XYZ file of C-alpha atoms in Angstrom:
452
model
C -35.393 34.252 -36.618
C -35.956 31.198 -38.830
C -33.182 28.951 -40.045
C -32.486 28.767 -43.776
C -30.383 25.627 -44.104
C -30.752 23.644 -40.886
C -33.939 21.580 -40.790
C -35.173 19.500 -37.870
C -32.184 17.221 -38.350
C -29.365 19.351 -39.744
C -28.802 20.129 -43.433
C -30.209 17.609 -45.884
C -30.948 17.297 -49.601
C -30.170 15.534 -52.870
C -26.497 14.976 -53.584
C -25.149 17.288 -56.274
C -27.956 19.801 -55.794
C -27.614 22.783 -53.506
C -26.998 22.594 -50.609
C -25.513 19.082 -50.734
C -22.524 20.012 -52.885
C -18.775 19.947 -52.187
C -18.595 23.745 -52.224
C -21.403 24.128 -49.694
C -19.978 21.398 -47.455
C -16.543 23.030 -47.414
C -17.985 26.448 -46.572
C -20.270 24.924 -43.948
C -17.227 23.254 -42.396
C -15.403 26.563 -42.403
C -18.364 28.478 -40.922
C -18.974 25.850 -38.244
C -15.278 25.621 -37.503
C -14.977 29.374 -37.155
C -17.969 29.624 -34.826
C -16.936 26.630 -32.743
C -13.294 27.776 -32.600
C -14.420 31.082 -31.122
C -15.664 29.117 -28.108
C -12.430 27.160 -27.745
C -12.950 24.229 -30.128
C -9.701 22.570 -31.193
C -10.896 19.302 -32.760
C -14.071 17.901 -34.313
C -14.847 14.241 -34.940
C -16.461 13.269 -38.274
C -18.449 10.091 -38.889
C -20.654 9.054 -41.790
C -22.987 6.335 -42.977
C -22.379 4.035 -45.957
C -23.458 6.287 -48.853
C -20.797 6.675 -51.539
C -21.332 10.446 -51.437
C -20.095 10.434 -47.844
C -16.480 10.323 -49.035
C -16.944 13.483 -51.098
C -18.690 15.433 -48.356
C -16.257 14.203 -45.707
C -13.295 15.522 -47.708
C -15.010 18.865 -48.267
C -15.901 19.269 -44.595
C -12.369 18.277 -43.652
C -10.978 21.068 -45.863
C -13.359 23.638 -44.402
C -12.528 22.799 -40.809
C -8.805 22.824 -41.566
C -9.108 26.257 -43.176
C -10.744 27.491 -39.963
C -7.843 26.142 -37.912
C -9.767 23.202 -36.432
C -8.308 19.690 -36.234
C -10.349 16.741 -37.555
C -10.591 13.125 -36.359
C -12.122 10.702 -38.901
C -13.906 7.540 -37.709
C -15.422 6.287 -40.981
C -18.847 4.596 -41.215
C -20.423 4.806 -37.782
C -23.974 5.163 -36.366
C -25.077 8.715 -35.611
C -25.403 8.040 -31.856
C -21.888 6.566 -31.909
C -20.534 9.892 -33.142
C -22.329 11.659 -30.300
C -20.785 9.257 -27.785
C -17.316 9.116 -29.311
C -17.045 12.894 -29.615
C -17.215 12.950 -25.851
C -15.026 9.923 -25.109
C -12.248 11.072 -27.478
C -12.415 14.541 -25.919
C -13.308 16.165 -29.240
C -14.990 19.537 -28.949
C -17.786 18.659 -31.391
C -19.017 15.865 -33.638
C -20.228 15.872 -37.247
C -22.364 13.192 -38.895
C -22.636 12.926 -42.673
C -25.878 11.027 -43.207
C -29.414 11.343 -44.490
C -30.620 8.782 -41.950
C -33.568 6.836 -43.421
C -33.545 8.610 -46.812
C -32.439 6.932 -50.093
C -28.770 6.802 -51.112
C -29.039 9.786 -53.464
C -29.763 12.063 -50.501
C -27.269 13.043 -47.871
C -27.027 15.427 -44.959
C -24.794 17.023 -42.347
C -25.540 17.497 -38.677
C -23.559 18.534 -35.643
C -23.223 17.464 -32.028
C -21.770 19.369 -29.117
C -18.999 17.864 -26.997
C -21.651 16.721 -24.528
C -23.223 14.533 -27.220
C -26.297 16.714 -27.750
C -27.320 18.445 -30.945
C -26.396 22.093 -31.401
C -29.019 24.511 -30.179
C -30.929 26.927 -32.397
C -28.725 29.904 -31.453
C -25.552 28.065 -32.497
C -27.087 26.970 -35.792
C -28.227 30.528 -36.543
C -24.722 31.851 -35.856
C -23.233 29.248 -38.212
C -25.808 30.094 -40.879
C -25.023 33.813 -40.673
C -21.335 33.182 -41.345
C -22.157 30.587 -43.995
C -24.291 33.138 -45.859
C -21.307 35.472 -46.048
C -19.101 32.675 -47.350
C -21.635 31.692 -50.012
C -22.730 35.142 -51.174
C -19.874 37.492 -50.312
C -16.883 35.193 -50.840
C -16.029 35.800 -47.185
C -14.371 32.459 -46.507
C -10.860 33.002 -45.226
C -8.041 30.623 -44.446
C -5.947 30.825 -41.291
C -2.177 31.085 -41.582
C -0.415 27.907 -42.732
C 1.042 27.159 -39.327
C -2.463 27.336 -37.811
C -4.228 25.034 -40.308
C -6.135 22.147 -38.754
C -4.567 18.683 -38.907
C -6.375 15.429 -39.694
C -6.075 12.008 -38.057
C -7.944 8.719 -38.444
C -9.212 6.724 -35.456
C -9.080 2.961 -36.029
C -10.680 1.525 -32.863
C -13.908 3.557 -32.858
C -16.181 0.586 -33.661
C -14.864 -1.526 -30.793
C -15.243 1.315 -28.334
C -18.846 1.926 -29.337
C -19.718 -1.787 -29.173
C -18.453 -1.855 -25.585
C -20.452 1.275 -24.763
C -23.665 -0.342 -26.053
C -23.017 -3.545 -24.115
C -22.399 -1.478 -21.006
C -26.016 -0.255 -21.038
C -27.248 -3.866 -20.634
C -27.304 -5.377 -17.099
C -24.405 -7.695 -16.284
C -26.684 -10.247 -14.654
C -28.716 -10.751 -17.822
C -27.795 -12.636 -20.993
C -29.345 -12.922 -24.430
C -28.409 -16.618 -24.529
C -31.330 -18.668 -25.789
C -32.774 -15.852 -27.917
C -32.736 -16.084 -31.700
C -32.744 -12.559 -33.136
C -32.862 -11.375 -36.742
C -30.999 -8.074 -37.155
C -31.587 -5.781 -40.159
C -28.876 -3.117 -40.428
C -30.367 -1.483 -43.564
C -26.993 -1.779 -45.337
C -26.158 1.203 -43.179
C -23.736 2.496 -40.601
C -24.436 -0.243 -38.041
C -23.708 -3.170 -40.366
C -20.448 -3.958 -38.519
C -21.738 -2.890 -35.095
C -25.253 -4.118 -34.268
C -24.891 -7.856 -35.024
C -21.734 -7.993 -32.888
C -23.414 -6.272 -29.934
C -26.180 -8.871 -29.734
C -23.812 -11.793 -30.401
C -21.398 -10.729 -27.695
C -24.320 -10.573 -25.259
C -25.150 -14.190 -26.040
C -27.862 -14.123 -28.709
C -28.029 -16.299 -31.795
C -28.013 -13.658 -34.531
C -29.229 -13.902 -38.099
C -27.880 -10.773 -39.786
C -29.586 -9.451 -42.931
C -29.062 -6.384 -45.127
C -25.506 -5.997 -43.844
C -23.560 -5.629 -47.104
C -23.414 -1.935 -48.009
C -22.205 -1.021 -51.501
C -22.675 2.757 -51.351
C -26.088 2.846 -53.007
C -28.213 0.182 -51.261
C -28.633 1.915 -47.885
C -32.307 1.808 -46.758
C -33.251 0.189 -50.081
C -36.416 -1.725 -49.160
C -34.894 -2.677 -45.831
C -34.293 -1.380 -42.335
C -36.614 0.457 -39.973
C -38.658 2.080 -42.749
C -39.213 -1.098 -44.819
C -39.927 -4.023 -42.535
C -41.148 -6.627 -45.025
C -37.830 -8.458 -45.333
C -37.387 -8.531 -41.557
C -40.906 -9.874 -41.038
C -40.236 -12.612 -43.585
C -36.866 -13.502 -42.040
C -38.325 -13.732 -38.531
C -40.962 -16.181 -39.710
C -38.607 -18.231 -41.915
C -35.989 -18.596 -39.159
C -38.634 -19.027 -36.437
C -36.860 -16.294 -34.488
C -37.976 -14.887 -31.153
C -37.977 -11.378 -32.594
C -36.430 -9.095 -35.172
C -34.686 -5.752 -34.796
C -34.493 -3.195 -37.616
C -32.310 -0.111 -37.637
C -32.280 2.659 -40.210
C -29.289 3.842 -42.226
C -27.618 5.732 -39.395
C -29.012 3.550 -36.566
C -30.735 6.298 -34.610
C -34.093 4.572 -35.186
C -35.191 1.112 -34.176
C -38.285 -0.963 -34.903
C -39.111 -4.494 -33.772
C -40.967 -7.444 -35.223
C -42.363 -10.001 -32.767
C -42.311 -13.779 -33.249
C -45.673 -13.599 -35.033
C -44.270 -11.214 -37.636
C -46.134 -8.217 -36.236
C -44.460 -4.804 -36.172
C -43.692 -3.142 -32.843
C -43.194 0.568 -33.511
C -41.742 3.468 -31.544
C -44.940 4.247 -29.650
C -45.188 0.638 -28.502
C -41.500 0.632 -27.570
C -42.090 3.678 -25.360
C -45.004 1.872 -23.716
C -42.906 -1.252 -23.108
C -40.081 0.740 -21.519
C -42.436 2.829 -19.379
C -44.388 -0.249 -18.288
C -41.167 -2.065 -17.332
C -39.930 0.872 -15.264
C -43.347 1.358 -13.641
C -43.617 -2.316 -12.654
C -40.304 -2.053 -10.789
C -41.113 1.291 -9.188
C -38.339 2.931 -11.208
C -40.422 5.274 -13.375
C -39.289 8.814 -12.672
C -41.460 11.530 -14.181
C -43.331 10.921 -17.387
C -42.919 10.254 -21.110
C -42.430 12.755 -23.922
C -43.994 11.886 -27.258
C -44.709 14.093 -30.264
C -47.693 15.529 -32.065
C -47.656 12.332 -34.152
C -47.673 9.881 -31.228
C -50.599 7.477 -31.272
C -53.383 8.351 -28.869
C -53.301 4.738 -27.677
C -49.931 5.411 -26.066
C -51.281 8.369 -24.142
C -54.280 6.359 -22.913
C -52.147 3.359 -21.878
C -49.768 5.579 -19.903
C -52.712 7.308 -18.274
C -53.894 3.958 -16.906
C -50.561 3.710 -15.070
C -50.769 7.349 -13.921
C -47.696 8.176 -15.989
C -47.722 11.776 -17.312
C -47.453 12.276 -21.065
C -46.674 15.424 -23.046
C -46.301 16.032 -26.763
C -43.363 17.894 -28.291
C -42.971 19.098 -31.852
C -41.935 16.387 -34.302
C -38.185 15.794 -34.312
C -35.976 14.148 -31.731
C -34.234 17.450 -30.941
C -37.567 18.791 -29.655
C -38.191 15.638 -27.648
C -34.780 16.111 -26.023
C -35.575 19.756 -25.247
C -38.856 18.738 -23.615
C -37.143 16.001 -21.616
C -34.589 18.467 -20.298
C -37.297 20.993 -19.483
C -39.320 18.452 -17.503
C -36.364 16.575 -16.063
C -37.776 13.296 -17.425
C -35.717 10.486 -18.958
C -37.893 8.714 -21.546
C -39.257 10.005 -24.832
C -39.428 9.335 -28.538
C -41.388 9.049 -31.756
C -43.490 6.422 -33.455
C -40.868 6.223 -36.199
C -38.490 4.583 -33.733
C -36.432 7.493 -32.430
C -36.202 6.527 -28.750
C -34.576 8.771 -26.140
C -33.486 7.168 -22.886
C -31.350 9.892 -21.362
C -30.195 7.767 -18.456
C -28.413 5.591 -21.045
C -27.496 7.875 -23.977
C -27.502 11.597 -24.754
C -29.308 11.211 -28.081
C -31.564 8.764 -29.908
C -29.729 5.435 -30.134
C -31.378 2.496 -31.894
C -29.050 -0.176 -30.528
C -29.168 1.093 -26.937
C -32.966 1.394 -27.075
C -33.244 -2.153 -28.428
C -31.200 -3.455 -25.513
C -33.592 -1.823 -23.059
C -36.511 -3.559 -24.782
C -34.663 -6.886 -24.638
C -34.031 -6.269 -20.948
C -37.792 -5.759 -20.441
C -38.537 -8.984 -22.314
C -36.093 -11.010 -20.219
C -37.172 -9.555 -16.879
C -40.863 -10.048 -17.641
C -40.271 -13.648 -18.746
C -42.790 -12.976 -21.502
C -42.557 -12.661 -25.260
C -42.332 -9.290 -27.016
C -45.849 -9.854 -28.303
C -47.155 -10.327 -24.760
C -45.515 -7.300 -23.165
C -46.804 -4.925 -25.844
C -50.383 -6.143 -25.404
C -51.189 -3.584 -22.707
C -51.371 -0.826 -25.305
C -54.074 -0.668 -27.954
C -53.182 1.520 -30.914
C -55.913 3.665 -32.379
C -56.288 3.595 -36.173
C -53.893 6.209 -37.544
C -53.335 7.070 -41.190
C -50.293 9.021 -42.346
C -50.170 10.221 -45.954
C -47.020 11.899 -47.248
C -47.924 14.359 -49.986
C -44.813 15.102 -52.049
C -44.513 18.707 -53.183
C -44.398 19.408 -56.916
C -40.901 20.917 -56.622
C -38.216 20.821 -53.955
C -38.493 24.582 -53.418
C -42.304 24.699 -53.202
C -43.557 26.694 -50.207
C -45.154 24.194 -47.850
C -46.249 26.908 -45.431
C -48.204 28.690 -48.164
C -49.907 25.451 -49.174
C -50.901 24.728 -45.571
C -52.315 28.250 -45.239
C -54.552 28.070 -48.320
C -58.279 28.433 -47.721
C -59.087 25.114 -49.412
C -56.716 23.159 -47.158
C -57.915 24.941 -44.034
C -61.547 24.262 -44.924
C -60.789 20.578 -45.550
C -59.232 20.313 -42.095
C -62.187 22.039 -40.445
C -64.654 19.732 -42.211
C -62.691 16.608 -41.255
C -62.398 17.710 -37.638
C -66.147 18.268 -37.559
C -66.757 14.719 -38.773
C -64.264 13.196 -36.322
C -65.557 15.190 -33.350
C -64.002 14.159 -30.033
C -63.257 10.672 -31.378
C -60.169 11.708 -33.331
C -57.706 14.375 -34.351
C -56.014 15.846 -37.439
C -52.426 16.995 -37.829
C -50.755 18.604 -40.849
C -47.068 19.431 -40.867
C -44.291 19.962 -43.347
C -41.347 17.583 -43.239
C -38.093 18.981 -41.935
C -36.016 16.602 -44.066
C -37.908 16.065 -47.347
C -40.171 18.115 -49.697
C -43.310 16.648 -48.144
C -46.432 17.670 -46.289
C -47.507 14.995 -43.823
C -51.230 14.465 -43.313
C -52.102 12.490 -40.185
C -55.597 11.520 -39.088
C -56.363 9.408 -36.037
C -59.690 8.190 -34.681
C -61.494 5.246 -33.181
C -62.931 4.217 -36.567
C -60.628 2.740 -39.225
C -62.742 3.589 -42.284
C -63.460 7.118 -41.124
C -59.765 7.674 -40.406
C -58.716 6.585 -43.912
C -61.476 8.536 -45.630
C -60.710 11.828 -43.896
C -56.955 11.464 -44.382
C -57.419 10.952 -48.123
C -59.864 13.871 -48.271
C -57.342 16.265 -46.695
C -54.445 14.873 -48.751
C -56.411 15.524 -51.967
C -56.953 19.119 -50.834
C -53.206 19.537 -50.208
C -52.339 18.126 -53.654
C -54.798 20.472 -55.334
C -53.638 23.591 -53.451
């Protein structure tokens, strides 16, 4: 059974348009509260990023949970992984994040975490959706008796607790003293968290894009727009730069030469560091989009590599199935399950910094063992938000374009088409050993998708 509202990363869309409306958020809160309460839930913890729409959606969710008889703890602007951690440490039964991650300010989203800090499974989301449908279409939302309504409290020391958690994942015998680091918080949820973590561990920190105003989150900054970080690293002659996205579940680096170090290279660095110390247990989980260069570099170290579907929830599922600890995506979602239960940009960055310090090399040097193959990703935006991506992908013209491109690439490359789980896009990815051929075939397939 397919899900109607929950994408690969919860519910997401444009603010003011269904489903990101106050009415939907309230009924989603009620449906989730009702389902979770049936399993014993008494309190949920709600965090958000820095979008101005977060206040509206937070209030609506709060009302829905209260109507279902579930208490609410509010922690304000906080990274997504912080909500996952704090839901557990404050003994809440579940966590809710109001964020659209790396999307522009006019989008927002809602996602849930269990009390163990992991995302809800498909069965739970389907159960919530079934009740939500009744609330939306049959006016089935009900309110518990007044004496059973959920109560609301605000937690004031959440940021400090999470900062200490992040620092606790970094070895006590190491220090960042002597490192100059530029930190780009994307005007997002980590603006008051990330710079303090690195400072308190000893680094000299130059903090940029750390003044959120409700509408500047991810605006030409952060993990999806690295130009300003690259410039700042060079201007300040920093050792490296660290970029987070709006909810700080992604991280990207820039080395001292201004070159980007992406999620695939981060996975290589972490695997190489563990392998060199004899601490690599199992293999690495990537995704269908992971660069082939990562797979080949891991193979040279006899480290197994498997590909999951795109989306960090699927990487987590694969990690649990294999019993491995390390996985992630090229976009900077890094899973290190021996340190955090979900993708955590700050925690992942600290593991990279640990590798740099222990190797006594620069970031540029320790990434050199992996050679990325030319990879072109073209995002084809659908004509309308409700356009059927599956139908477009199934058209004869698109299928024939893929077959032709694969014939040209042969065994020197691969093609991947997939619809986005968070935006009205079809992603066209082509990878091969030849840069020009890769670009040409990606554009050829993208043109076929646009014309379909």
